[in-house]
């Protein structure tokens, strides 16, 4: 799948921070049951890559990707674990080359118009606006849509259930990223039904 196709597959891409590997599969199943199939598992914890591998092997209906990629070698590691895409908080030429060499679709992060143009020069026209709230969120995306209408964005960072529908209504937004779909307290309690309910609500945003 290409990155635009992945973005269009789900209105909300949950940003998942998984500390315990045993949470990975039931969490992915709970989200998929609620209609959220595109999952970004971050590399912010030691369990990140193992969680990607477990989800890829046990939840085939999910489109699992890896997030918080900041080093070139992580792309090949993510691909080997079964990730279908990768997400970075920012973009460098080394990261762009490594993603291409690994053969994994990349959703790179940008914050300013200059970074958007630099990403376009590296061949990317689907980008993550991050951190979205600090970058101006709705107002910034409206402004970018004028001179750069060909770029599709996934705003991430500070997005809420209240702001998500407004962002998704913009023509240059393919999906939004959010961490509210997997609250730490629900994860710790193994309250998968509650997470499915949150996913079902988010799936209805578009």
mmCIF file with all atom_site columns, C-alpha atoms in Angstrom:
data_model
loop_
_atom_site.group_PDB
_atom_site.id
_atom_site.type_symbol
_atom_site.label_atom_id
_atom_site.label_alt_id
_atom_site.label_comp_id
_atom_site.label_asym_id
_atom_site.label_entity_id
_atom_site.label_seq_id
_atom_site.pdbx_PDB_ins_code
_atom_site.Cartn_x
_atom_site.Cartn_y
_atom_site.Cartn_z
_atom_site.occupancy
_atom_site.B_iso_or_equiv
_atom_site.pdbx_formal_charge
_atom_site.auth_seq_id
_atom_site.auth_comp_id
_atom_site.auth_asym_id
_atom_site.auth_atom_id
_atom_site.pdbx_PDB_model_num
ATOM 1   C CA . UNK A 1 1   ? 0.000   0.000   0.000  1.00 0.00 ? 1   UNK A CA 1
ATOM 2   C CA . UNK A 1 2   ? 1.119   3.537   -0.723 1.00 0.00 ? 2   UNK A CA 1
ATOM 3   C CA . UNK A 1 3   ? 1.119   6.069   2.091  1.00 0.00 ? 3   UNK A CA 1
ATOM 4   C CA . UNK A 1 4   ? -1.866  8.040   0.742  1.00 0.00 ? 4   UNK A CA 1
ATOM 5   C CA . UNK A 1 5   ? -3.907  4.849   0.532  1.00 0.00 ? 5   UNK A CA 1
ATOM 6   C CA . UNK A 1 6   ? -2.981  4.032   4.120  1.00 0.00 ? 6   UNK A CA 1
ATOM 7   C CA . UNK A 1 7   ? -3.952  7.538   5.268  1.00 0.00 ? 7   UNK A CA 1
ATOM 8   C CA . UNK A 1 8   ? -7.314  7.319   3.524  1.00 0.00 ? 8   UNK A CA 1
ATOM 9   C CA . UNK A 1 9   ? -8.020  3.906   5.087  1.00 0.00 ? 9   UNK A CA 1
ATOM 10  C CA . UNK A 1 10  ? -8.860  5.325   8.515  1.00 0.00 ? 10  UNK A CA 1
ATOM 11  C CA . UNK A 1 11  ? -9.911  8.788   9.748  1.00 0.00 ? 11  UNK A CA 1
ATOM 12  C CA . UNK A 1 12  ? -7.862  8.473   12.933 1.00 0.00 ? 12  UNK A CA 1
ATOM 13  C CA . UNK A 1 13  ? -4.449  6.839   13.213 1.00 0.00 ? 13  UNK A CA 1
ATOM 14  C CA . UNK A 1 14  ? -3.899  5.989   16.877 1.00 0.00 ? 14  UNK A CA 1
ATOM 15  C CA . UNK A 1 15  ? -0.451  6.773   18.215 1.00 0.00 ? 15  UNK A CA 1
ATOM 16  C CA . UNK A 1 16  ? 0.238   3.774   20.439 1.00 0.00 ? 16  UNK A CA 1
ATOM 17  C CA . UNK A 1 17  ? 2.814   3.704   23.233 1.00 0.00 ? 17  UNK A CA 1
ATOM 18  C CA . UNK A 1 18  ? 2.998   0.066   24.316 1.00 0.00 ? 18  UNK A CA 1
ATOM 19  C CA . UNK A 1 19  ? 5.016   -0.702  27.440 1.00 0.00 ? 19  UNK A CA 1
ATOM 20  C CA . UNK A 1 20  ? 3.934   -4.319  27.887 1.00 0.00 ? 20  UNK A CA 1
ATOM 21  C CA . UNK A 1 21  ? 4.128   -6.675  24.931 1.00 0.00 ? 21  UNK A CA 1
ATOM 22  C CA . UNK A 1 22  ? 1.148   -8.681  26.196 1.00 0.00 ? 22  UNK A CA 1
ATOM 23  C CA . UNK A 1 23  ? -1.046  -5.623  25.542 1.00 0.00 ? 23  UNK A CA 1
ATOM 24  C CA . UNK A 1 24  ? -0.161  -5.427  21.831 1.00 0.00 ? 24  UNK A CA 1
ATOM 25  C CA . UNK A 1 25  ? -2.482  -8.016  20.286 1.00 0.00 ? 25  UNK A CA 1
ATOM 26  C CA . UNK A 1 26  ? -5.615  -7.412  22.412 1.00 0.00 ? 26  UNK A CA 1
ATOM 27  C CA . UNK A 1 27  ? -5.177  -3.648  21.905 1.00 0.00 ? 27  UNK A CA 1
ATOM 28  C CA . UNK A 1 28  ? -4.930  -4.040  18.132 1.00 0.00 ? 28  UNK A CA 1
ATOM 29  C CA . UNK A 1 29  ? -7.941  -6.350  18.084 1.00 0.00 ? 29  UNK A CA 1
ATOM 30  C CA . UNK A 1 30  ? -9.982  -3.928  20.197 1.00 0.00 ? 30  UNK A CA 1
ATOM 31  C CA . UNK A 1 31  ? -9.182  -1.024  17.867 1.00 0.00 ? 31  UNK A CA 1
ATOM 32  C CA . UNK A 1 32  ? -9.853  -3.070  14.721 1.00 0.00 ? 32  UNK A CA 1
ATOM 33  C CA . UNK A 1 33  ? -13.165 -4.250  16.148 1.00 0.00 ? 33  UNK A CA 1
ATOM 34  C CA . UNK A 1 34  ? -14.152 -0.610  16.533 1.00 0.00 ? 34  UNK A CA 1
ATOM 35  C CA . UNK A 1 35  ? -13.260 0.135   12.914 1.00 0.00 ? 35  UNK A CA 1
ATOM 36  C CA . UNK A 1 36  ? -9.757  1.554   13.383 1.00 0.00 ? 36  UNK A CA 1
ATOM 37  C CA . UNK A 1 37  ? -7.357  -0.631  11.376 1.00 0.00 ? 37  UNK A CA 1
ATOM 38  C CA . UNK A 1 38  ? -4.383  1.677   10.756 1.00 0.00 ? 38  UNK A CA 1
ATOM 39  C CA . UNK A 1 39  ? -2.146  1.603   13.821 1.00 0.00 ? 39  UNK A CA 1
ATOM 40  C CA . UNK A 1 40  ? 1.056   3.517   14.547 1.00 0.00 ? 40  UNK A CA 1
ATOM 41  C CA . UNK A 1 41  ? 3.110   1.721   17.189 1.00 0.00 ? 41  UNK A CA 1
ATOM 42  C CA . UNK A 1 42  ? 5.812   4.067   18.425 1.00 0.00 ? 42  UNK A CA 1
ATOM 43  C CA . UNK A 1 43  ? 9.402   3.158   19.186 1.00 0.00 ? 43  UNK A CA 1
ATOM 44  C CA . UNK A 1 44  ? 9.283   5.149   22.421 1.00 0.00 ? 44  UNK A CA 1
ATOM 45  C CA . UNK A 1 45  ? 9.422   1.945   24.470 1.00 0.00 ? 45  UNK A CA 1
ATOM 46  C CA . UNK A 1 46  ? 11.569  -1.184  24.360 1.00 0.00 ? 46  UNK A CA 1
ATOM 47  C CA . UNK A 1 47  ? 8.473   -3.203  23.464 1.00 0.00 ? 47  UNK A CA 1
ATOM 48  C CA . UNK A 1 48  ? 7.793   -1.209  20.281 1.00 0.00 ? 48  UNK A CA 1
ATOM 49  C CA . UNK A 1 49  ? 9.264   -3.481  17.599 1.00 0.00 ? 49  UNK A CA 1
ATOM 50  C CA . UNK A 1 50  ? 8.116   -6.642  19.341 1.00 0.00 ? 50  UNK A CA 1
ATOM 51  C CA . UNK A 1 51  ? 4.612   -5.182  19.517 1.00 0.00 ? 51  UNK A CA 1
ATOM 52  C CA . UNK A 1 52  ? 4.664   -4.468  15.770 1.00 0.00 ? 52  UNK A CA 1
ATOM 53  C CA . UNK A 1 53  ? 5.749   -8.051  15.081 1.00 0.00 ? 53  UNK A CA 1
ATOM 54  C CA . UNK A 1 54  ? 3.045   -9.511  17.336 1.00 0.00 ? 54  UNK A CA 1
ATOM 55  C CA . UNK A 1 55  ? 0.312   -7.405  15.748 1.00 0.00 ? 55  UNK A CA 1
ATOM 56  C CA . UNK A 1 56  ? 1.494   -8.133  12.195 1.00 0.00 ? 56  UNK A CA 1
ATOM 57  C CA . UNK A 1 57  ? 1.429   -11.869 12.896 1.00 0.00 ? 57  UNK A CA 1
ATOM 58  C CA . UNK A 1 58  ? -1.780  -12.111 14.943 1.00 0.00 ? 58  UNK A CA 1
ATOM 59  C CA . UNK A 1 59  ? -4.065  -9.306  13.708 1.00 0.00 ? 59  UNK A CA 1
ATOM 60  C CA . UNK A 1 60  ? -4.026  -9.530  9.903  1.00 0.00 ? 60  UNK A CA 1
ATOM 61  C CA . UNK A 1 61  ? -6.915  -7.104  9.532  1.00 0.00 ? 61  UNK A CA 1
ATOM 62  C CA . UNK A 1 62  ? -4.735  -4.344  11.001 1.00 0.00 ? 62  UNK A CA 1
ATOM 63  C CA . UNK A 1 63  ? -2.392  -2.155  8.949  1.00 0.00 ? 63  UNK A CA 1
ATOM 64  C CA . UNK A 1 64  ? 0.383   -1.765  11.469 1.00 0.00 ? 64  UNK A CA 1
ATOM 65  C CA . UNK A 1 65  ? 3.124   0.798   11.131 1.00 0.00 ? 65  UNK A CA 1
ATOM 66  C CA . UNK A 1 66  ? 5.986   2.023   13.261 1.00 0.00 ? 66  UNK A CA 1
ATOM 67  C CA . UNK A 1 67  ? 6.300   5.564   14.597 1.00 0.00 ? 67  UNK A CA 1
ATOM 68  C CA . UNK A 1 68  ? 8.918   7.770   16.240 1.00 0.00 ? 68  UNK A CA 1
ATOM 69  C CA . UNK A 1 69  ? 11.524  6.564   13.759 1.00 0.00 ? 69  UNK A CA 1
ATOM 70  C CA . UNK A 1 70  ? 14.577  8.804   14.224 1.00 0.00 ? 70  UNK A CA 1
ATOM 71  C CA . UNK A 1 71  ? 17.506  6.645   13.045 1.00 0.00 ? 71  UNK A CA 1
ATOM 72  C CA . UNK A 1 72  ? 18.109  5.260   9.531  1.00 0.00 ? 72  UNK A CA 1
ATOM 73  C CA . UNK A 1 73  ? 18.607  1.657   10.676 1.00 0.00 ? 73  UNK A CA 1
ATOM 74  C CA . UNK A 1 74  ? 15.155  1.588   12.267 1.00 0.00 ? 74  UNK A CA 1
ATOM 75  C CA . UNK A 1 75  ? 13.424  1.391   8.874  1.00 0.00 ? 75  UNK A CA 1
ATOM 76  C CA . UNK A 1 76  ? 14.899  -2.008  8.021  1.00 0.00 ? 76  UNK A CA 1
ATOM 77  C CA . UNK A 1 77  ? 14.164  -3.206  11.552 1.00 0.00 ? 77  UNK A CA 1
ATOM 78  C CA . UNK A 1 78  ? 10.546  -2.071  11.218 1.00 0.00 ? 78  UNK A CA 1
ATOM 79  C CA . UNK A 1 79  ? 10.160  -3.764  7.826  1.00 0.00 ? 79  UNK A CA 1
ATOM 80  C CA . UNK A 1 80  ? 11.584  -7.007  9.235  1.00 0.00 ? 80  UNK A CA 1
ATOM 81  C CA . UNK A 1 81  ? 9.094   -6.838  12.107 1.00 0.00 ? 81  UNK A CA 1
ATOM 82  C CA . UNK A 1 82  ? 6.198   -6.636  9.651  1.00 0.00 ? 82  UNK A CA 1
ATOM 83  C CA . UNK A 1 83  ? 5.476   -2.905  9.611  1.00 0.00 ? 83  UNK A CA 1
ATOM 84  C CA . UNK A 1 84  ? 3.552   -1.703  6.553  1.00 0.00 ? 84  UNK A CA 1
ATOM 85  C CA . UNK A 1 85  ? 4.619   1.933   6.917  1.00 0.00 ? 85  UNK A CA 1
ATOM 86  C CA . UNK A 1 86  ? 6.793   4.225   9.024  1.00 0.00 ? 86  UNK A CA 1
ATOM 87  C CA . UNK A 1 87  ? 6.250   7.632   10.599 1.00 0.00 ? 87  UNK A CA 1
ATOM 88  C CA . UNK A 1 88  ? 8.925   10.123  11.637 1.00 0.00 ? 88  UNK A CA 1
ATOM 89  C CA . UNK A 1 89  ? 8.625   13.285  13.779 1.00 0.00 ? 89  UNK A CA 1
ATOM 90  C CA . UNK A 1 90  ? 10.851  15.133  11.280 1.00 0.00 ? 90  UNK A CA 1
ATOM 91  C CA . UNK A 1 91  ? 12.751  14.499  8.055  1.00 0.00 ? 91  UNK A CA 1
ATOM 92  C CA . UNK A 1 92  ? 16.367  14.419  6.937  1.00 0.00 ? 92  UNK A CA 1
ATOM 93  C CA . UNK A 1 93  ? 17.860  13.245  3.669  1.00 0.00 ? 93  UNK A CA 1
ATOM 94  C CA . UNK A 1 94  ? 19.434  10.255  5.461  1.00 0.00 ? 94  UNK A CA 1
ATOM 95  C CA . UNK A 1 95  ? 16.042  9.164   6.783  1.00 0.00 ? 95  UNK A CA 1
ATOM 96  C CA . UNK A 1 96  ? 14.441  9.583   3.354  1.00 0.00 ? 96  UNK A CA 1
ATOM 97  C CA . UNK A 1 97  ? 17.147  7.441   1.712  1.00 0.00 ? 97  UNK A CA 1
ATOM 98  C CA . UNK A 1 98  ? 16.955  4.766   4.415  1.00 0.00 ? 98  UNK A CA 1
ATOM 99  C CA . UNK A 1 99  ? 13.179  4.472   4.079  1.00 0.00 ? 99  UNK A CA 1
ATOM 100 C CA . UNK A 1 100 ? 13.498  4.056   0.319  1.00 0.00 ? 100 UNK A CA 1
ATOM 101 C CA . UNK A 1 101 ? 16.251  1.455   0.679  1.00 0.00 ? 101 UNK A CA 1
ATOM 102 C CA . UNK A 1 102 ? 14.138  -0.494  3.182  1.00 0.00 ? 102 UNK A CA 1
ATOM 103 C CA . UNK A 1 103 ? 11.169  -0.389  0.819  1.00 0.00 ? 103 UNK A CA 1
ATOM 104 C CA . UNK A 1 104 ? 8.767   0.944   3.423  1.00 0.00 ? 104 UNK A CA 1
ATOM 105 C CA . UNK A 1 105 ? 6.260   3.771   2.806  1.00 0.00 ? 105 UNK A CA 1
ATOM 106 C CA . UNK A 1 106 ? 7.129   6.827   4.906  1.00 0.00 ? 106 UNK A CA 1
ATOM 107 C CA . UNK A 1 107 ? 4.946   9.517   6.445  1.00 0.00 ? 107 UNK A CA 1
ATOM 108 C CA . UNK A 1 108 ? 7.503   12.158  7.464  1.00 0.00 ? 108 UNK A CA 1
ATOM 109 C CA . UNK A 1 109 ? 6.872   14.914  9.963  1.00 0.00 ? 109 UNK A CA 1
ATOM 110 C CA . UNK A 1 110 ? 7.037   18.629  9.125  1.00 0.00 ? 110 UNK A CA 1
ATOM 111 C CA . UNK A 1 111 ? 6.098   21.798  10.988 1.00 0.00 ? 111 UNK A CA 1
ATOM 112 C CA . UNK A 1 112 ? 6.785   24.779  8.726  1.00 0.00 ? 112 UNK A CA 1
ATOM 113 C CA . UNK A 1 113 ? 6.208   25.719  5.070  1.00 0.00 ? 113 UNK A CA 1
ATOM 114 C CA . UNK A 1 114 ? 9.952   25.474  4.423  1.00 0.00 ? 114 UNK A CA 1
ATOM 115 C CA . UNK A 1 115 ? 9.985   21.929  5.806  1.00 0.00 ? 115 UNK A CA 1
ATOM 116 C CA . UNK A 1 116 ? 7.015   21.049  3.582  1.00 0.00 ? 116 UNK A CA 1
ATOM 117 C CA . UNK A 1 117 ? 8.875   22.286  0.510  1.00 0.00 ? 117 UNK A CA 1
ATOM 118 C CA . UNK A 1 118 ? 12.048  20.466  1.557  1.00 0.00 ? 118 UNK A CA 1
ATOM 119 C CA . UNK A 1 119 ? 10.043  17.245  1.944  1.00 0.00 ? 119 UNK A CA 1
ATOM 120 C CA . UNK A 1 120 ? 8.510   17.758  -1.490 1.00 0.00 ? 120 UNK A CA 1
ATOM 121 C CA . UNK A 1 121 ? 12.017  18.132  -2.956 1.00 0.00 ? 121 UNK A CA 1
ATOM 122 C CA . UNK A 1 122 ? 12.797  14.704  -1.471 1.00 0.00 ? 122 UNK A CA 1
ATOM 123 C CA . UNK A 1 123 ? 9.741   13.231  -3.196 1.00 0.00 ? 123 UNK A CA 1
ATOM 124 C CA . UNK A 1 124 ? 7.088   13.365  -0.467 1.00 0.00 ? 124 UNK A CA 1
ATOM 125 C CA . UNK A 1 125 ? 3.614   14.838  -0.904 1.00 0.00 ? 125 UNK A CA 1
ATOM 126 C CA . UNK A 1 126 ? 1.936   13.126  2.065  1.00 0.00 ? 126 UNK A CA 1
ATOM 127 C CA . UNK A 1 127 ? 3.181   14.510  5.372  1.00 0.00 ? 127 UNK A CA 1
ATOM 128 C CA . UNK A 1 128 ? 2.547   14.541  9.092  1.00 0.00 ? 128 UNK A CA 1
ATOM 129 C CA . UNK A 1 129 ? 2.040   18.027  10.541 1.00 0.00 ? 129 UNK A CA 1
ATOM 130 C CA . UNK A 1 130 ? 3.785   17.724  13.907 1.00 0.00 ? 130 UNK A CA 1
ATOM 131 C CA . UNK A 1 131 ? 3.342   18.930  16.527 1.00 0.00 ? 131 UNK A CA 1
ATOM 132 C CA . UNK A 1 132 ? 0.041   20.039  15.060 1.00 0.00 ? 132 UNK A CA 1
ATOM 133 C CA . UNK A 1 133 ? -1.285  22.111  17.935 1.00 0.00 ? 133 UNK A CA 1
ATOM 134 C CA . UNK A 1 134 ? 1.938   24.089  18.324 1.00 0.00 ? 134 UNK A CA 1
ATOM 135 C CA . UNK A 1 135 ? 2.170   24.498  14.530 1.00 0.00 ? 135 UNK A CA 1
ATOM 136 C CA . UNK A 1 136 ? -1.238  26.150  14.313 1.00 0.00 ? 136 UNK A CA 1
ATOM 137 C CA . UNK A 1 137 ? -3.352  23.068  13.561 1.00 0.00 ? 137 UNK A CA 1
ATOM 138 C CA . UNK A 1 138 ? -6.552  24.079  11.724 1.00 0.00 ? 138 UNK A CA 1
ATOM 139 C CA . UNK A 1 139 ? -5.329  27.566  10.817 1.00 0.00 ? 139 UNK A CA 1
ATOM 140 C CA . UNK A 1 140 ? -1.962  26.333  9.582  1.00 0.00 ? 140 UNK A CA 1
ATOM 141 C CA . UNK A 1 141 ? -3.496  23.609  7.438  1.00 0.00 ? 141 UNK A CA 1
ATOM 142 C CA . UNK A 1 142 ? -5.922  26.075  5.854  1.00 0.00 ? 142 UNK A CA 1
ATOM 143 C CA . UNK A 1 143 ? -3.022  28.408  5.114  1.00 0.00 ? 143 UNK A CA 1
ATOM 144 C CA . UNK A 1 144 ? -0.856  25.639  3.640  1.00 0.00 ? 144 UNK A CA 1
ATOM 145 C CA . UNK A 1 145 ? -3.708  24.501  1.412  1.00 0.00 ? 145 UNK A CA 1
ATOM 146 C CA . UNK A 1 146 ? -3.503  27.706  -0.619 1.00 0.00 ? 146 UNK A CA 1
ATOM 147 C CA . UNK A 1 147 ? 0.041   27.562  -2.021 1.00 0.00 ? 147 UNK A CA 1
ATOM 148 C CA . UNK A 1 148 ? 0.514   23.801  -1.548 1.00 0.00 ? 148 UNK A CA 1
ATOM 149 C CA . UNK A 1 149 ? -2.820  22.134  -2.406 1.00 0.00 ? 149 UNK A CA 1
ATOM 150 C CA . UNK A 1 150 ? -1.106  18.975  -3.685 1.00 0.00 ? 150 UNK A CA 1
ATOM 151 C CA . UNK A 1 151 ? 0.141   17.997  -0.207 1.00 0.00 ? 151 UNK A CA 1
ATOM 152 C CA . UNK A 1 152 ? -1.966  15.684  1.972  1.00 0.00 ? 152 UNK A CA 1
ATOM 153 C CA . UNK A 1 153 ? -1.501  15.982  5.735  1.00 0.00 ? 153 UNK A CA 1
ATOM 154 C CA . UNK A 1 154 ? -1.971  13.923  8.870  1.00 0.00 ? 154 UNK A CA 1
ATOM 155 C CA . UNK A 1 155 ? -1.999  16.433  11.750 1.00 0.00 ? 155 UNK A CA 1
ATOM 156 C CA . UNK A 1 156 ? -0.691  14.808  14.933 1.00 0.00 ? 156 UNK A CA 1
ATOM 157 C CA . UNK A 1 157 ? 0.029   16.229  18.364 1.00 0.00 ? 157 UNK A CA 1
ATOM 158 C CA . UNK A 1 158 ? -2.677  17.751  20.502 1.00 0.00 ? 158 UNK A CA 1
ATOM 159 C CA . UNK A 1 159 ? -5.526  16.463  18.323 1.00 0.00 ? 159 UNK A CA 1
ATOM 160 C CA . UNK A 1 160 ? -8.650  15.645  20.348 1.00 0.00 ? 160 UNK A CA 1
ATOM 161 C CA . UNK A 1 161 ? -12.035 14.014  19.653 1.00 0.00 ? 161 UNK A CA 1
ATOM 162 C CA . UNK A 1 162 ? -13.425 17.546  19.522 1.00 0.00 ? 162 UNK A CA 1
ATOM 163 C CA . UNK A 1 163 ? -10.911 18.941  17.011 1.00 0.00 ? 163 UNK A CA 1
ATOM 164 C CA . UNK A 1 164 ? -10.546 15.835  14.830 1.00 0.00 ? 164 UNK A CA 1
ATOM 165 C CA . UNK A 1 165 ? -13.807 16.219  12.829 1.00 0.00 ? 165 UNK A CA 1
ATOM 166 C CA . UNK A 1 166 ? -12.963 19.860  11.987 1.00 0.00 ? 166 UNK A CA 1
ATOM 167 C CA . UNK A 1 167 ? -9.523  18.864  10.783 1.00 0.00 ? 167 UNK A CA 1
ATOM 168 C CA . UNK A 1 168 ? -10.866 15.945  8.756  1.00 0.00 ? 168 UNK A CA 1
ATOM 169 C CA . UNK A 1 169 ? -13.265 18.291  6.984  1.00 0.00 ? 169 UNK A CA 1
ATOM 170 C CA . UNK A 1 170 ? -10.314 20.074  5.336  1.00 0.00 ? 170 UNK A CA 1
ATOM 171 C CA . UNK A 1 171 ? -9.546  18.933  1.762  1.00 0.00 ? 171 UNK A CA 1
ATOM 172 C CA . UNK A 1 172 ? -5.812  18.588  2.480  1.00 0.00 ? 172 UNK A CA 1
ATOM 173 C CA . UNK A 1 173 ? -6.227  16.313  5.517  1.00 0.00 ? 173 UNK A CA 1
ATOM 174 C CA . UNK A 1 174 ? -6.213  12.563  4.872  1.00 0.00 ? 174 UNK A CA 1
ATOM 175 C CA . UNK A 1 175 ? -6.366  11.463  8.493  1.00 0.00 ? 175 UNK A CA 1
ATOM 176 C CA . UNK A 1 176 ? -5.406  12.654  11.956 1.00 0.00 ? 176 UNK A CA 1
ATOM 177 C CA . UNK A 1 177 ? -3.131  11.103  14.550 1.00 0.00 ? 177 UNK A CA 1
ATOM 178 C CA . UNK A 1 178 ? -4.226  10.811  18.149 1.00 0.00 ? 178 UNK A CA 1
ATOM 179 C CA . UNK A 1 179 ? -3.265  9.172   21.406 1.00 0.00 ? 179 UNK A CA 1
ATOM 180 C CA . UNK A 1 180 ? -6.693  9.323   23.064 1.00 0.00 ? 180 UNK A CA 1
ATOM 181 C CA . UNK A 1 181 ? -7.770  5.974   21.583 1.00 0.00 ? 181 UNK A CA 1
ATOM 182 C CA . UNK A 1 182 ? -5.546  4.011   23.967 1.00 0.00 ? 182 UNK A CA 1
ATOM 183 C CA . UNK A 1 183 ? -5.621  5.758   27.360 1.00 0.00 ? 183 UNK A CA 1
ATOM 184 C CA . UNK A 1 184 ? -2.994  4.535   29.811 1.00 0.00 ? 184 UNK A CA 1
ATOM 185 C CA . UNK A 1 185 ? -5.577  3.673   32.453 1.00 0.00 ? 185 UNK A CA 1
ATOM 186 C CA . UNK A 1 186 ? -7.618  1.553   30.017 1.00 0.00 ? 186 UNK A CA 1
ATOM 187 C CA . UNK A 1 187 ? -4.474  -0.228  28.843 1.00 0.00 ? 187 UNK A CA 1
ATOM 188 C CA . UNK A 1 188 ? -3.363  -0.937  32.389 1.00 0.00 ? 188 UNK A CA 1
ATOM 189 C CA . UNK A 1 189 ? -6.801  -2.285  33.284 1.00 0.00 ? 189 UNK A CA 1
ATOM 190 C CA . UNK A 1 190 ? -7.109  -4.332  30.097 1.00 0.00 ? 190 UNK A CA 1
ATOM 191 C CA . UNK A 1 191 ? -10.420 -2.576  29.407 1.00 0.00 ? 191 UNK A CA 1
ATOM 192 C CA . UNK A 1 192 ? -10.566 -3.526  25.741 1.00 0.00 ? 192 UNK A CA 1
ATOM 193 C CA . UNK A 1 193 ? -14.308 -2.871  25.491 1.00 0.00 ? 193 UNK A CA 1
ATOM 194 C CA . UNK A 1 194 ? -13.731 0.775   26.411 1.00 0.00 ? 194 UNK A CA 1
ATOM 195 C CA . UNK A 1 195 ? -11.013 1.071   23.766 1.00 0.00 ? 195 UNK A CA 1
ATOM 196 C CA . UNK A 1 196 ? -13.308 -0.489  21.164 1.00 0.00 ? 196 UNK A CA 1
ATOM 197 C CA . UNK A 1 197 ? -15.946 2.102   22.065 1.00 0.00 ? 197 UNK A CA 1
ATOM 198 C CA . UNK A 1 198 ? -13.441 4.931   21.587 1.00 0.00 ? 198 UNK A CA 1
ATOM 199 C CA . UNK A 1 199 ? -12.387 3.427   18.253 1.00 0.00 ? 199 UNK A CA 1
ATOM 200 C CA . UNK A 1 200 ? -15.973 3.119   17.082 1.00 0.00 ? 200 UNK A CA 1
ATOM 201 C CA . UNK A 1 201 ? -16.571 6.798   17.848 1.00 0.00 ? 201 UNK A CA 1
ATOM 202 C CA . UNK A 1 202 ? -13.412 7.816   15.992 1.00 0.00 ? 202 UNK A CA 1
ATOM 203 C CA . UNK A 1 203 ? -14.236 5.618   12.991 1.00 0.00 ? 203 UNK A CA 1
ATOM 204 C CA . UNK A 1 204 ? -17.441 7.606   12.609 1.00 0.00 ? 204 UNK A CA 1
ATOM 205 C CA . UNK A 1 205 ? -15.649 10.928  12.197 1.00 0.00 ? 205 UNK A CA 1
ATOM 206 C CA . UNK A 1 206 ? -15.673 10.540  8.405  1.00 0.00 ? 206 UNK A CA 1
#
